[in-house]
Amino acid sequence: MGSIPHWRTRRHAFGALAAAGVVLAATACSTPEAGGGDGGEGASDGPFTIGVSNGFIGSEWREQMLSVLEDAFAEYQDEGVVDELVVESADVDVNGQIQQIRNLIRSDVDAIIVNPNSPTALDEVFAEAADQGIQIVAIDQAVESEHVTNVVIDQSEWASISAEWLAEEVGEGGEIIAVNGIDGHPANEDRWSGAQQVFEEAGVEVVANDFAEWDQSQGQTVTRDLLSSNPGVDGIFVQDGMALGAMQALQAEGLEDEVAITGEARVGYMKEWDRLRQDNEDFSSIGVPNPPSVSVSALHVVVRMLQGQEFRSDALDGNTLYLPMPETVTDDTFDERFAEVQDEPDAYALDHSITPEEADSYFE
């Protein structure tokens, strides 16, 4: 993709917000002035109205995603670049998300940031939005529509990092169980595809796989049931949002020092990781951040699109702008990374976004 901006860790305060449960204080955006693009096709002086379609509200990660976006939006608003953030956020199926996007079209937004429930089922409504001159950016998971620019990390690569660690822990011939997210959800499918490829190449057998909907409580229940029906496994592959629950199920069986488990870069899990490290110096885990502030990165990008800036020829892979993969939390880096966030609430996910200046580097 050419010269890719480096990834910067950004520390946020984590407080209470009645609607979302959590809020993060944004760092200064150092925003461009309204109409500060290169005058390309579709350029506008603004201020711009931005819509958000979020079709799943069942996780703290989504709450953090919206909170950081609201804070970053306020910075742009202070600069006069944007005027209103219209948020459609509810637990809906594909048809419900189609209605969300149509609501945003009727609200006369200039751009839509969407966390999609399907890679293809929203294509028709994306075309409707594009026909109205609306810029569309998908986050968290990629979609196929030619009318959408994906601003995402590579979810397959994300899962592969944890899977490679687990494969090394259990060795060739090892048997593992897997606790995945939502069956059929695009991010889940991409993640599991990447993890499966690693396990197949490493000669690791997945003896059972179930879904816990990125929920810690369900993660604990599903892990307990899988352990009961598959005694003697060597490891557990579990996605973020469920790793602490899975660990609690493992501890209930007294297996935390015998069964390897992938972790998560969230404060609750990291607190338990820290405790287990102190009890057993050989305890090992891993946490690959999945940054909620992908929403902030997308905001930086879509503002520049609205201002008429053109992507560099090497910035996109098809219709996708792949963000740099965040730094993995390992046993070697744990102390430093945990010290940065240990005072945050348990639900806090280690978070990063590209800066406005780094967003500029994707454009001509």
mmCIF file of C-alpha atoms in Angstrom, residues 99-334:
data_model
loop_
_atom_site.group_PDB
_atom_site.id
_atom_site.type_symbol
_atom_site.label_atom_id
_atom_site.label_comp_id
_atom_site.label_asym_id
_atom_site.label_seq_id
_atom_site.Cartn_x
_atom_site.Cartn_y
_atom_site.Cartn_z
ATOM 1 C CA GLN A 99 -33.960 1.311 7.475
ATOM 2 C CA GLN A 100 -31.292 3.051 9.560
ATOM 3 C CA ILE A 101 -29.438 4.098 6.409
ATOM 4 C CA ARG A 102 -32.642 5.261 4.709
ATOM 5 C CA ASN A 103 -33.389 7.352 7.796
ATOM 6 C CA LEU A 104 -29.969 8.959 7.424
ATOM 7 C CA ILE A 105 -30.566 9.638 3.732
ATOM 8 C CA ARG A 106 -33.814 11.396 4.636
ATOM 9 C CA SER A 107 -31.885 13.397 7.244
ATOM 10 C CA ASP A 108 -29.871 14.914 4.389
ATOM 11 C CA VAL A 109 -26.486 13.828 5.687
ATOM 12 C CA ASP A 110 -23.356 14.461 3.643
ATOM 13 C CA ALA A 111 -21.643 11.234 4.681
ATOM 14 C CA ILE A 112 -22.456 7.977 6.444
ATOM 15 C CA ILE A 113 -20.118 5.991 8.673
ATOM 16 C CA VAL A 114 -21.526 2.470 8.891
ATOM 17 C CA ASN A 115 -20.570 -0.569 10.944
ATOM 18 C CA PRO A 116 -22.282 -3.090 8.656
ATOM 19 C CA ASN A 117 -24.151 -6.251 9.563
ATOM 20 C CA SER A 118 -23.423 -7.852 6.181
ATOM 21 C CA PRO A 119 -20.731 -7.571 3.497
ATOM 22 C CA THR A 120 -23.270 -7.615 0.638
ATOM 23 C CA ALA A 121 -26.882 -7.320 1.841
ATOM 24 C CA LEU A 122 -26.703 -3.527 2.177
ATOM 25 C CA ASP A 123 -25.540 -2.941 -1.405
ATOM 26 C CA GLU A 124 -28.885 -1.632 -2.650
ATOM 27 C CA VAL A 125 -29.292 0.956 0.073
ATOM 28 C CA PHE A 126 -25.650 1.988 -0.337
ATOM 29 C CA ALA A 127 -26.443 2.683 -3.994
ATOM 30 C CA GLU A 128 -29.449 4.750 -2.918
ATOM 31 C CA ALA A 129 -27.222 6.857 -0.677
ATOM 32 C CA ALA A 130 -24.585 7.259 -3.362
ATOM 33 C CA ASP A 131 -27.262 8.431 -5.815
ATOM 34 C CA GLN A 132 -27.920 11.286 -3.385
ATOM 35 C CA GLY A 133 -24.232 12.253 -3.432
ATOM 36 C CA ILE A 134 -23.570 10.847 0.036
ATOM 37 C CA GLN A 135 -20.078 9.586 0.838
ATOM 38 C CA ILE A 136 -20.121 6.193 2.604
ATOM 39 C CA VAL A 137 -17.377 4.733 4.789
ATOM 40 C CA ALA A 138 -17.589 1.275 6.380
ATOM 41 C CA ILE A 139 -15.693 0.528 9.580
ATOM 42 C CA ASP A 140 -14.818 -2.562 11.631
ATOM 43 C CA GLN A 141 -15.584 -4.893 8.710
ATOM 44 C CA ALA A 142 -15.349 -4.472 4.969
ATOM 45 C CA VAL A 143 -18.200 -4.495 2.460
ATOM 46 C CA GLU A 144 -18.063 -5.188 -1.267
ATOM 47 C CA SER A 145 -20.120 -2.281 -2.606
ATOM 48 C CA GLU A 146 -18.339 -0.047 -5.111
ATOM 49 C CA HIS A 147 -20.106 2.904 -3.491
ATOM 50 C CA VAL A 148 -18.332 2.380 -0.145
ATOM 51 C CA THR A 149 -14.803 3.036 1.059
ATOM 52 C CA ASN A 150 -13.800 0.586 3.788
ATOM 53 C CA VAL A 151 -11.619 2.017 6.571
ATOM 54 C CA VAL A 152 -10.681 -1.061 8.562
ATOM 55 C CA ILE A 153 -7.980 -3.192 10.041
ATOM 56 C CA ASP A 154 -7.572 -6.586 8.385
ATOM 57 C CA GLN A 155 -9.732 -8.792 10.610
ATOM 58 C CA SER A 156 -8.282 -11.982 9.135
ATOM 59 C CA GLU A 157 -4.778 -10.803 10.002
ATOM 60 C CA TRP A 158 -6.012 -9.717 13.435
ATOM 61 C CA ALA A 159 -7.176 -13.249 14.266
ATOM 62 C CA SER A 160 -4.130 -14.863 12.691
ATOM 63 C CA ILE A 161 -1.833 -13.202 15.224
ATOM 64 C CA SER A 162 -3.580 -14.861 18.176
ATOM 65 C CA ALA A 163 -3.985 -18.123 16.276
ATOM 66 C CA GLU A 164 -0.255 -18.308 15.530
ATOM 67 C CA TRP A 165 0.544 -17.763 19.205
ATOM 68 C CA LEU A 166 -1.900 -20.501 20.246
ATOM 69 C CA ALA A 167 -0.635 -22.914 17.592
ATOM 70 C CA GLU A 168 2.884 -22.503 18.934
ATOM 71 C CA GLU A 169 1.667 -23.036 22.506
ATOM 72 C CA VAL A 170 -0.185 -26.304 21.802
ATOM 73 C CA GLY A 171 2.134 -27.619 19.081
ATOM 74 C CA GLU A 172 1.447 -29.801 16.059
ATOM 75 C CA GLY A 173 -1.250 -32.329 16.863
ATOM 76 C CA GLY A 174 -2.689 -30.157 19.622
ATOM 77 C CA GLU A 175 -6.444 -30.071 20.112
ATOM 78 C CA ILE A 176 -8.322 -26.845 20.755
ATOM 79 C CA ILE A 177 -11.837 -25.495 21.128
ATOM 80 C CA ALA A 178 -12.939 -22.157 19.625
ATOM 81 C CA VAL A 179 -15.292 -19.519 20.995
ATOM 82 C CA ASN A 180 -16.304 -17.187 18.175
ATOM 83 C CA GLY A 181 -18.521 -14.120 17.844
ATOM 84 C CA ILE A 182 -21.784 -13.996 15.878
ATOM 85 C CA ASP A 183 -22.418 -16.715 13.312
ATOM 86 C CA GLY A 184 -22.477 -15.185 9.827
ATOM 87 C CA HIS A 185 -21.298 -11.729 10.928
ATOM 88 C CA PRO A 186 -18.693 -10.417 8.442
ATOM 89 C CA ALA A 187 -16.030 -9.626 11.058
ATOM 90 C CA ASN A 188 -16.498 -13.027 12.658
ATOM 91 C CA GLU A 189 -16.280 -14.799 9.304
ATOM 92 C CA ASP A 190 -13.095 -12.963 8.344
ATOM 93 C CA ARG A 191 -11.519 -13.658 11.718
ATOM 94 C CA TRP A 192 -12.386 -17.330 11.795
ATOM 95 C CA SER A 193 -11.213 -17.797 8.209
ATOM 96 C CA GLY A 194 -7.813 -16.360 9.120
ATOM 97 C CA ALA A 195 -7.542 -18.417 12.311
ATOM 98 C CA GLN A 196 -8.600 -21.658 10.623
ATOM 99 C CA GLN A 197 -5.925 -21.262 7.985
ATOM 100 C CA VAL A 198 -3.276 -20.910 10.697
ATOM 101 C CA PHE A 199 -4.509 -23.990 12.556
ATOM 102 C CA GLU A 200 -4.663 -26.107 9.408
ATOM 103 C CA GLU A 201 -1.133 -25.159 8.395
ATOM 104 C CA ALA A 202 0.165 -25.809 11.935
ATOM 105 C CA GLY A 203 -1.525 -29.211 12.250
ATOM 106 C CA VAL A 204 -3.759 -28.067 15.128
ATOM 107 C CA GLU A 205 -7.175 -29.741 15.373
ATOM 108 C CA VAL A 206 -10.253 -27.685 16.226
ATOM 109 C CA VAL A 207 -12.398 -30.289 17.989
ATOM 110 C CA ALA A 208 -15.368 -27.973 18.671
ATOM 111 C CA ASN A 209 -16.484 -24.463 17.778
ATOM 112 C CA ASP A 210 -19.410 -22.414 19.114
ATOM 113 C CA PHE A 211 -20.607 -18.810 19.179
ATOM 114 C CA ALA A 212 -20.969 -16.449 22.147
ATOM 115 C CA GLU A 213 -21.898 -13.176 20.401
ATOM 116 C CA TRP A 214 -18.915 -11.180 21.709
ATOM 117 C CA ASP A 215 -20.426 -11.232 25.198
ATOM 118 C CA GLN A 216 -18.344 -12.022 28.289
ATOM 119 C CA SER A 217 -21.140 -13.863 30.115
ATOM 120 C CA GLN A 218 -21.988 -15.981 27.083
ATOM 121 C CA GLY A 219 -18.285 -16.533 26.527
ATOM 122 C CA GLN A 220 -18.030 -18.052 29.987
ATOM 123 C CA THR A 221 -21.075 -20.283 29.453
ATOM 124 C CA VAL A 222 -20.031 -21.478 26.005
ATOM 125 C CA THR A 223 -16.472 -22.190 27.161
ATOM 126 C CA ARG A 224 -17.733 -24.145 30.173
ATOM 127 C CA ASP A 225 -19.976 -26.257 27.951
ATOM 128 C CA LEU A 226 -17.235 -26.874 25.379
ATOM 129 C CA LEU A 227 -14.770 -27.893 28.100
ATOM 130 C CA SER A 228 -17.342 -30.263 29.574
ATOM 131 C CA SER A 229 -17.985 -31.994 26.275
ATOM 132 C CA ASN A 230 -14.345 -31.932 25.149
ATOM 133 C CA PRO A 231 -12.163 -32.762 28.165
ATOM 134 C CA GLY A 232 -8.431 -32.843 27.700
ATOM 135 C CA VAL A 233 -8.097 -30.066 25.107
ATOM 136 C CA ASP A 234 -4.801 -28.241 24.916
ATOM 137 C CA GLY A 235 -6.010 -24.754 24.110
ATOM 138 C CA ILE A 236 -8.841 -22.287 23.570
ATOM 139 C CA PHE A 237 -9.105 -19.810 20.747
ATOM 140 C CA VAL A 238 -11.429 -17.000 21.810
ATOM 141 C CA GLN A 239 -12.132 -13.647 20.201
ATOM 142 C CA ASP A 240 -12.017 -10.340 22.053
ATOM 143 C CA GLY A 241 -15.090 -9.416 24.017
ATOM 144 C CA MET A 242 -15.281 -12.934 25.468
ATOM 145 C CA ALA A 243 -11.774 -13.818 26.640
ATOM 146 C CA LEU A 244 -12.289 -12.830 30.278
ATOM 147 C CA GLY A 245 -15.450 -14.951 30.420
ATOM 148 C CA ALA A 246 -13.626 -17.854 28.811
ATOM 149 C CA MET A 247 -10.774 -17.487 31.304
ATOM 150 C CA GLN A 248 -13.239 -17.552 34.195
ATOM 151 C CA ALA A 249 -14.681 -20.810 32.880
ATOM 152 C CA LEU A 250 -11.162 -22.211 32.642
ATOM 153 C CA GLN A 251 -10.375 -21.132 36.199
ATOM 154 C CA ALA A 252 -13.572 -22.725 37.505
ATOM 155 C CA GLU A 253 -12.157 -26.050 36.293
ATOM 156 C CA GLY A 254 -8.698 -25.315 37.712
ATOM 157 C CA LEU A 255 -7.156 -25.502 34.230
ATOM 158 C CA GLU A 256 -5.671 -22.012 33.833
ATOM 159 C CA ASP A 257 -2.120 -23.362 34.137
ATOM 160 C CA GLU A 258 -2.763 -26.361 31.861
ATOM 161 C CA VAL A 259 -4.802 -25.062 28.917
ATOM 162 C CA ALA A 260 -3.448 -22.245 26.726
ATOM 163 C CA ILE A 261 -5.936 -19.487 25.944
ATOM 164 C CA THR A 262 -5.809 -16.456 23.690
ATOM 165 C CA GLY A 263 -6.603 -13.247 25.538
ATOM 166 C CA GLU A 264 -7.766 -9.743 24.758
ATOM 167 C CA ALA A 265 -6.398 -6.226 25.041
ATOM 168 C CA ARG A 266 -9.061 -5.066 27.485
ATOM 169 C CA VAL A 267 -8.494 -3.910 31.021
ATOM 170 C CA GLY A 268 -10.602 -6.603 32.714
ATOM 171 C CA TYR A 269 -8.698 -9.415 31.070
ATOM 172 C CA MET A 270 -5.366 -7.664 31.566
ATOM 173 C CA LYS A 271 -6.011 -7.374 35.307
ATOM 174 C CA GLU A 272 -6.488 -11.140 35.498
ATOM 175 C CA TRP A 273 -3.466 -11.677 33.250
ATOM 176 C CA ASP A 274 -1.426 -9.580 35.670
ATOM 177 C CA ARG A 275 -2.641 -11.582 38.685
ATOM 178 C CA LEU A 276 -1.910 -14.914 37.019
ATOM 179 C CA ARG A 277 1.574 -13.734 36.035
ATOM 180 C CA GLN A 278 2.293 -12.946 39.668
ATOM 181 C CA ASP A 279 1.015 -16.339 40.828
ATOM 182 C CA ASN A 280 2.842 -18.282 38.109
ATOM 183 C CA GLU A 281 5.799 -16.755 36.300
ATOM 184 C CA ASP A 282 5.294 -19.225 33.434
ATOM 185 C CA PHE A 283 1.747 -18.062 32.691
ATOM 186 C CA SER A 284 1.502 -16.672 29.163
ATOM 187 C CA SER A 285 -1.173 -14.973 27.104
ATOM 188 C CA ILE A 286 -1.652 -12.529 24.241
ATOM 189 C CA GLY A 287 -3.905 -9.581 23.454
ATOM 190 C CA VAL A 288 -4.354 -8.115 19.982
ATOM 191 C CA PRO A 289 -6.074 -4.723 20.160
ATOM 192 C CA ASN A 290 -9.134 -4.199 17.979
ATOM 193 C CA PRO A 291 -9.368 -0.415 18.230
ATOM 194 C CA PRO A 292 -12.831 1.112 18.754
ATOM 195 C CA SER A 293 -11.348 4.367 17.457
ATOM 196 C CA VAL A 294 -11.513 2.981 13.941
ATOM 197 C CA SER A 295 -14.559 5.270 13.954
ATOM 198 C CA VAL A 296 -12.288 8.260 14.564
ATOM 199 C CA SER A 297 -9.904 7.164 11.814
ATOM 200 C CA ALA A 298 -12.897 6.931 9.477
ATOM 201 C CA LEU A 299 -14.068 10.410 10.465
ATOM 202 C CA HIS A 300 -10.671 11.872 9.570
ATOM 203 C CA VAL A 301 -10.825 10.108 6.208
ATOM 204 C CA VAL A 302 -14.415 10.976 5.282
ATOM 205 C CA VAL A 303 -13.968 14.669 6.141
ATOM 206 C CA ARG A 304 -11.158 14.815 3.613
ATOM 207 C CA MET A 305 -13.261 12.969 1.054
ATOM 208 C CA LEU A 306 -16.040 15.541 1.539
ATOM 209 C CA GLN A 307 -13.552 18.326 1.035
ATOM 210 C CA GLY A 308 -12.758 16.871 -2.357
ATOM 211 C CA GLN A 309 -9.343 15.425 -1.627
ATOM 212 C CA GLU A 310 -8.332 12.480 -3.814
ATOM 213 C CA PHE A 311 -6.779 9.255 -2.537
ATOM 214 C CA ARG A 312 -3.206 8.521 -3.480
ATOM 215 C CA SER A 313 -2.983 5.878 -6.178
ATOM 216 C CA ASP A 314 -1.507 3.354 -3.732
ATOM 217 C CA ALA A 315 -3.736 4.140 -0.733
ATOM 218 C CA LEU A 316 -6.571 1.707 -1.456
ATOM 219 C CA ASP A 317 -6.675 -2.032 -1.987
ATOM 220 C CA GLY A 318 -9.756 -2.208 -4.181
ATOM 221 C CA ASN A 319 -12.264 -0.184 -2.171
ATOM 222 C CA THR A 320 -10.446 -0.716 1.125
ATOM 223 C CA LEU A 321 -8.092 1.470 3.113
ATOM 224 C CA TYR A 322 -6.352 -0.902 5.509
ATOM 225 C CA LEU A 323 -5.289 0.796 8.721
ATOM 226 C CA PRO A 324 -2.015 -0.232 10.391
ATOM 227 C CA MET A 325 -2.379 -3.217 12.704
ATOM 228 C CA PRO A 326 -2.089 -2.141 16.353
ATOM 229 C CA GLU A 327 0.801 -3.360 18.475
ATOM 230 C CA THR A 328 0.079 -6.718 20.079
ATOM 231 C CA VAL A 329 0.252 -7.036 23.859
ATOM 232 C CA THR A 330 2.620 -9.890 24.708
ATOM 233 C CA ASP A 331 4.293 -11.165 27.851
ATOM 234 C CA ASP A 332 7.298 -9.004 26.954
ATOM 235 C CA THR A 333 5.307 -5.791 26.533
ATOM 236 C CA PHE A 334 2.616 -6.467 29.118
#
